Amino acid sequence: MKKILSYFIIGALALGATSCNKILDINDNPNSPTSTTPQVVLPQAIVSTAALANGYSQSFGYPGGFFANVYGFGGYGATVTLNYGTSDFAGPFQSSYDNAQDYQYIIDNSTDPTLVYPNAIARIMKSYVFAKLVDNYNDVPYTEALKGIAVLTPKYDKATDIYKDLVTQLNAAIAAITAGQAQPATSAPTKLVGSADPMFGADMDKWKRFANSLKLRLLVKMASAPETLTFATTEFASFDNTLGLITDDAVVNPGYAKQSGRLAPVYNSLAADETNTRRVTSILPTIYVYSFYNGTKLLDAGRGGVIYRSYPNTQKNQLGQENLASSVIPPAGSTAFYTGADFDTPGLGAVKGPAQAQPVMLLAEAKFVQAEARLKGFIPGSAQDAFNFGITASFRYLYKNQTGVVDATRAEPGVTTGVLPDATAIPANGTSGALTKYRTDNASYLVHYESAVGAAQQLEAIITQKYIALNEIAHDEAFAEYRRTGWPRNAPTSTDPALNMASLQSRATSTDKLITRVPYPQSEYNVNSANVPQNVNIFTAKVFWDQN
Amino acid sequence: MKKLLLVSLCFLVLCVTQVYAQNRTVTGTVIAREDGLPIPGVTVAVTGTTIGTQTKTNGTFSLSVPATAKSLRVSFIGYGTITTDIPASGVVNVTLVADSRQLNEVVVTAGGVSIKNRQQGNQSTSIKAEQLTQGKAFNVASALTGKVAGLQVNAVSSGVNPNIRLVLRGNRSLLGNNQALVVVDNVIVPSSILGNLNPEDIENITVLNGAGAAALYGSDASNGALIITTKKGKRGATSLTFSNTTSIEEVNFLPKLQHRFGSGTGNDDVPSYTPFENQQYGPAFDGSLRIIGKPLADGSIQTVPYSYSGDKDKFWDNGLTNQSDFSLQSGDDKSTSYLSGQYFRQEATVPGDTYNRFSVRLNGTRNVLKNLTFDYNANYIQNRYNLSTAISSVFDNVLQTPGQIPLLRYSDWQTDPFANPNGYYNEYYQNPYFALDNNRGITRNDYLTGNVQLKYYPIQELSLLFRVGISTQNNSSKSYTNKFTYSDYRLKITPNFANILGGVSDAASYNTQLNPEFQAQYIKQVAKDFNLNVIVGSSMRDNHYKGLSAGISGLVQPDLFNLSNNLNVASASEANYHAVQIGAYADARLGFRDYLYLHVSGRNDWRSILAQTNRSFFYPAADLSFIASDALPFLKASNVIESLKLRLGVSKVGQVSLGNSSNFGAYFLLPTFGQGAGYPYNGNPGLTQGNQLVAANINPEITKSIETGFDLDMFKSRVSISATYYKSSTTDQTVPIGVSTTTGFSSYLTNTGKVNNQGLETSVRLTPVRTKDLEVTVGANYTFNDNKVVSISNDLKTLQLPGGSFTYAGVYAIAGKSFPLLRGTDYVRDDQGRIIVDAATGYPTAGTNLVDIGNTEPKHRLGLDAAVSWKGLRLAALFEYRGGFMMYNSAGSFDFSGTGIRTTYFNRERFVVPNSSYLDPATNTYVANTNITTASGGTAFWTEGPTNTNVGLNYAYSAAFWKLRELSLGYDLPKSILAGAKFIKGARVSVQGRNLFLWTPKTNIYTDPEYSAAGSDNNAVGLSSLGQTPPSRLYGATISITL
């Protein structure tokens, strides 16, 4: 009997021991890849950054003075009171780190010398993402961030230290690309294929110029703060003006299309989805921003006409004004920010069509940054030329159709001769028919840089034009520049909505009734409470470059 | 019922010696006192010898006995043993009396092994068919609610076939499965089967509270097990039963709404009326006539009295359920069979929603040879849902409807212009009747579970068993939104409306488990005082899942819900999972003189879902049962104490807490990449790294537990008391910790943390009256459970449970606190705990940090039942209480819309925030605020995050409740009435109700505290939302006829 029993035990154990491994080695994932290469992650990361750029822009539409409420909706809550809570700006924060993690993956997995290019691109783009984080949240995790298991509760670094390191990273990336390009063919880094780079099609010279432009933007901001001025001054001294800035709009287009999940981000935000269901049914332009187009402050039929539907009769409002006529609503079947004939017919402007590219940095913006740096003597060159160039480049971007080609049939509004030039053909002084018309229509020094008296007015002109150029494209950057420089002009006590950027119902305690920064997300208080700064007052706490 | 178990037990044990001696033949019949029916399988042996036999199907026996034989010993498990002299006639008729002592009740325990209660050293409870079906619950899990000490049954959602969460002895695993294992006829089944099993098929459910079953079923039994045995046919008795139950279901608890203010959004002190506004911050109702909505295209507009219509409280239908059953049981010498069928149909309280279920079962046994039996069970179930997919938004929308709206008027949206989407008054939300109709989901599930089993006795003491179980679920579902094109007029006047383009999603999946098992059992009286029962075995579980789904958005043609009827590119996805576990085990029971039993077991598991180095793990258990009343002479002699059993058990179990019932935890070990940002574009890929970090080596969680208790029977079983104390400690918790997104990830899966549980399970049963006609029993079971998170990890003191978070409140595990713990945001307070308000505006401010609110599992649970039987009448009632826990409802939108009653606590006037203080600039101290009123008592206070809706604590409340779970009155028609129809063996009518009343504290203004927004498989209990439809009561009548 006992013998029989032991047979069974042996048999059972034998089943376990011998065939176990064969039967049990079945844990290979048939659903998702568990490994990949930096080259496959890179394009997705870049497209995510493009979506992130749009996400930031849309998040600052209301607080930045661009968006207003409409008739027929109640309960705007913090949108009109600006009394934002910790859930209001969680999206950009979390998406930034999610996106930066993909760059970190590329950086960590491209130490091989043949992978210099994806490594450098990842460093440049990671710097771009962190610059956005700092510009809105000031101190954020950086040195301990993106380390996965190694640091589960990253500490918050000082914004100024982060900015300094971003510049260092950009310098290193430019140097690495240059060194890679100088390698003989036998030891040259692997070239990226065009499809792996939906921003510059693997043109590494363009990446260097983009890095340089981003660096200039960072340095100009740092120069506004006493504690980073010295660092900035040193860096300006070694700034590579020969390399120069981007020569065309830095945009991303992996092949956006009118399909679920593949729509151009800005079109998806401000026009319609793939089923032609319109977005932003509760948003209109503010009277404040509209007055830069309709002649109240400036007349700009050329840009206003392609940006705003029904220009110059677009419905508009002051944020927080809820005592409205029933006509203060978006145009039937469309939105105020889309000017295509209908959702099946792409148009021009900031919101062109579902397949349009997503701007990451406009040529116009780079030129206005350059204008300011030149105005302040940080780098050599004519500030006025850069200023004019910026305005022409802005027209030119808005007159590109969704395939990125300047629309010859509607080029240069109000000018019958000539067309808007290609980027490479814009003369160094930035002149164009569009600029000429714009100057003819307006006498203000905001258009005529040469009429601006003194550095303050000159800076006002530059930043105001930047604000106009970034309308519907990068509200976050425009609003950051407002906080840094105090421009465009804003009269918080004025009852004229064309002069007052703030919401009528603003609860902000700041003098301009606007927020000075945004709160950290509630998730950080929930899972990283030992590190996240406490009691952040969004009406008084400022980002380091904001000395106002 | 009991007899059936006994019969099957007998065939398992088969401890009879065939004899060949002669001399004289004794014959006779053995019957049972209780029903006068013959008992097959009774052992009849010559006293003092091994000469004996068993009774046949008809209870008769025939035995050749030596001439010297004086008496026979007639014994049967569950009955008292009788020794009777052999009369000269040689005819011995014996009437056995059931052994009423619970100690000798037979229980089916793990592995389908039947043992006597006395042998069991762990806490267990047996629930019999009558108790189970007295309330005619159509869900087995609901039918167990409140009946078993230690078992917590939560219907976590509403609607048809609600999800049920079953937890024994509290939550041990922070994030892993804490639910009891469900075993039907020795086949491990997904707990979803419980909602589909026909309760009428169940013979008995044994609830094993502890981890004692883990050796035989594997680590999934570490949370305790429900061992369900279905009915089998009886030898020699054929019966056919038909029954029908019809019940009505009605909503029995609605959120508390304000009845005083109508539409308006103004934040001023004198609110103004807005006819089309959903927000209810308008003027107080005054009974005047007011317009609602905007004019239709033809200029017409509705006018209604400006007063609370009450329509939104009457939106819910009365549901109707109907259940028809039949069963046939039969048996002869060689085989038995049981066949049953049930059709169940439910019309829900949600207008238009239906559910039906059809099931058939065939169980049987057959003696192929004298020493070879063959058993089979097969159960096929199909269920069909036709539900609206918009229920949660509709419920929210109904609640938020302004009080003056005549909501019930809008059911005919096709023809009534004011109900049609083109004319509906609301500027933000769809007509709920339209939303229900326009968004539908149709789901089909087909389950097949069953097993076949061969048992062979090569020798008397040894049985070899081979069993294969299968459990499969096939699912297909389709949900759609129909196309609707608004009129140009409506789009113009309501800018935020867009045409509904429609869409379809379609999915199909299968989930299959194969469960082969080999088991050898050896039973022997090894010495005069010792008996031995040893089982060794091995088993395997092989789980496969595959799911495919596809979806389109934008329909070409309305009313055609096909994936090809699309305007856009269809999306598709696929998921495949495969996991295997192998176990080898040994289990031995050593008995000494029928009063001391030692049971030891051990099992080793190998799991495919773990890394090779970690996948093998071993866990042992032991328990001891001591029948003091049989061992100690002074107790044996007692007239008061009938029996006293003392129990002690210790166990260690490993559980792999990965995954769920469809992915089985497969492929968790390596982080994954997926396409992101819209990729692929034009044939080019783009991957993004997943957001979960995984620790290098995931190990099983280990729970060590100890339990001890006693079962006491007194006064001839008039009083039964049972108590068990348990304590467990679970270490190496497998937890995806929510981590800061600044790490680049959002969660981190690792082994960490330790949780301790301890508690008490007690029950008392009294029979104050027991006469021939009248019996009264009352019972109570009380459970106390307390747990504590000892540690989580060095880095993290706080763990947010996945699925358990709303923005301003969530469910957490925190070292040193009980678990799960509800935390939420609070107002900024001064050092005296007063809410700090702004000295100028009187407004408080929401803080950002979370404060502890309380544990979300009840500390105390009490079940009270009573039954009165008088002749054929039986009245039974069951109450349940749970207390000592907190809950949160994500009801911020309630206040945003102004529909919630909180917004009227200060009559919409400016008020001084209670218990508040402000900073006195002169002294720079906080002084009590007695006079600074809020700048507004309307929208500016109640709809705003920082002053109201961002404060989680505002929506937390005590979850305590009393429920009248079951009340039933049944009547067995006396034979005298049925005499006219001889073919009728019995008939019964009953009326019964379930969840008839719910009593909650005043602070619960939201919903049923049993609900959990996180779902039944998630440990993050304690959160609910307005998307969960209101709870309901059921009452109905049953008629049942046995032929």
Tab-separated table of C-alpha atoms in Angstrom, chain A residues 129-244:
chain	number	residue	atom	x	y	z
A	129	VAL	CA	9.583	70.569	-22.670
A	130	PHE	CA	11.257	71.561	-19.412
A	131	ALA	CA	11.382	75.196	-20.495
A	132	LYS	CA	7.590	75.080	-20.764
A	133	LEU	CA	7.312	73.479	-17.333
A	134	VAL	CA	9.488	76.142	-15.714
A	135	ASP	CA	7.730	78.986	-17.523
A	136	ASN	CA	4.457	78.005	-15.932
A	137	TYR	CA	5.230	76.109	-12.727
A	138	ASN	CA	8.603	77.665	-11.842
A	139	ASP	CA	10.370	75.137	-9.554
A	140	VAL	CA	9.767	71.591	-10.775
A	141	PRO	CA	11.547	68.242	-10.423
A	142	TYR	CA	14.442	68.055	-12.870
A	143	THR	CA	17.641	66.481	-11.613
A	144	GLU	CA	15.776	63.687	-9.830
A	145	ALA	CA	12.945	63.483	-12.333
A	146	LEU	CA	12.534	60.805	-15.006
A	147	LYS	CA	14.621	58.322	-13.084
A	148	GLY	CA	11.888	55.744	-12.734
A	149	ILE	CA	12.419	53.316	-9.887
A	150	ALA	CA	15.603	55.025	-8.745
A	151	VAL	CA	13.778	58.096	-7.398
A	152	LEU	CA	10.080	57.702	-6.730
A	153	THR	CA	9.586	61.074	-5.056
A	154	PRO	CA	11.749	63.517	-6.985
A	155	LYS	CA	12.754	66.721	-5.292
A	156	TYR	CA	11.886	70.101	-6.775
A	157	ASP	CA	14.788	71.984	-8.306
A	158	LYS	CA	15.158	75.718	-8.446
A	159	ALA	CA	13.831	77.120	-11.695
A	160	THR	CA	17.025	79.084	-12.308
A	161	ASP	CA	19.184	75.984	-11.941
A	162	ILE	CA	16.982	74.106	-14.368
A	163	TYR	CA	17.169	76.898	-16.904
A	164	LYS	CA	20.950	76.955	-16.654
A	165	ASP	CA	21.155	73.248	-17.270
A	166	LEU	CA	18.782	73.465	-20.229
A	167	VAL	CA	21.178	75.911	-21.855
A	168	THR	CA	24.078	73.583	-21.082
A	169	GLN	CA	22.189	70.685	-22.640
A	170	LEU	CA	21.452	72.689	-25.773
A	171	ASN	CA	25.124	73.682	-26.100
A	172	ALA	CA	26.123	70.054	-25.704
A	173	ALA	CA	23.576	68.877	-28.272
A	174	ILE	CA	24.720	71.416	-30.846
A	175	ALA	CA	28.337	70.429	-30.223
A	176	ALA	CA	27.527	66.735	-30.490
A	177	ILE	CA	25.764	67.160	-33.816
A	178	THR	CA	28.608	69.271	-35.149
A	179	ALA	CA	31.113	66.652	-34.032
A	180	GLY	CA	29.040	63.904	-35.572
A	181	GLN	CA	28.812	65.744	-38.867
A	182	ALA	CA	32.601	66.160	-38.845
A	183	GLN	CA	33.231	62.425	-38.507
A	184	PRO	CA	34.662	60.676	-41.576
A	185	ALA	CA	32.233	58.439	-43.411
A	186	THR	CA	33.741	55.321	-41.841
A	187	SER	CA	32.839	56.358	-38.317
A	188	ALA	CA	29.900	58.687	-39.029
A	189	PRO	CA	26.819	58.395	-36.836
A	190	THR	CA	23.840	56.600	-38.301
A	191	LYS	CA	21.678	59.022	-40.214
A	192	LEU	CA	18.062	59.125	-39.266
A	193	VAL	CA	15.533	58.374	-41.938
A	194	GLY	CA	13.194	61.228	-42.724
A	195	SER	CA	10.119	59.511	-41.305
A	196	ALA	CA	11.857	59.162	-37.936
A	197	ASP	CA	11.895	62.945	-37.653
A	198	PRO	CA	8.483	64.502	-38.315
A	199	MET	CA	9.851	67.942	-37.435
A	200	PHE	CA	12.895	68.507	-39.639
A	201	GLY	CA	12.990	65.368	-41.781
A	202	ALA	CA	16.359	64.377	-40.268
A	203	ASP	CA	18.070	67.613	-41.361
A	204	MET	CA	20.569	67.995	-38.527
A	205	ASP	CA	21.504	71.542	-39.472
A	206	LYS	CA	17.921	72.547	-38.878
A	207	TRP	CA	18.077	70.879	-35.462
A	208	LYS	CA	21.146	72.883	-34.568
A	209	ARG	CA	19.441	76.123	-35.539
A	210	PHE	CA	16.332	75.151	-33.601
A	211	ALA	CA	18.485	74.437	-30.545
A	212	ASN	CA	20.169	77.791	-30.989
A	213	SER	CA	16.800	79.575	-31.258
A	214	LEU	CA	15.500	77.846	-28.165
A	215	LYS	CA	18.697	78.783	-26.349
A	216	LEU	CA	18.271	82.420	-27.321
A	217	ARG	CA	14.730	82.368	-25.975
A	218	LEU	CA	15.935	80.934	-22.666
A	219	LEU	CA	18.788	83.424	-22.401
A	220	VAL	CA	16.588	86.434	-23.086
A	221	LYS	CA	14.304	85.327	-20.280
A	222	MET	CA	17.250	84.703	-17.967
A	223	ALA	CA	18.540	88.158	-18.686
A	224	SER	CA	15.365	89.529	-17.095
A	225	ALA	CA	16.240	88.064	-13.702
A	226	PRO	CA	19.176	89.444	-11.685
A	227	GLU	CA	20.244	86.048	-10.420
A	228	THR	CA	20.647	84.610	-13.916
A	229	LEU	CA	21.793	87.744	-15.702
A	230	THR	CA	25.477	86.906	-15.296
A	231	PHE	CA	24.995	83.429	-16.643
A	232	ALA	CA	23.044	84.826	-19.590
A	233	THR	CA	25.645	87.488	-20.295
A	234	THR	CA	28.379	84.876	-20.478
A	235	GLU	CA	26.319	82.751	-22.796
A	236	PHE	CA	25.378	85.675	-25.033
A	237	ALA	CA	29.072	86.344	-25.445
A	238	SER	CA	29.593	82.913	-26.921
A	239	PHE	CA	26.301	82.825	-28.816
A	240	ASP	CA	26.770	81.386	-32.299
A	241	ASN	CA	25.323	84.068	-34.565
A	242	THR	CA	26.826	82.358	-37.570
A	243	LEU	CA	24.768	79.271	-36.955
A	244	GLY	CA	21.808	81.584	-36.538
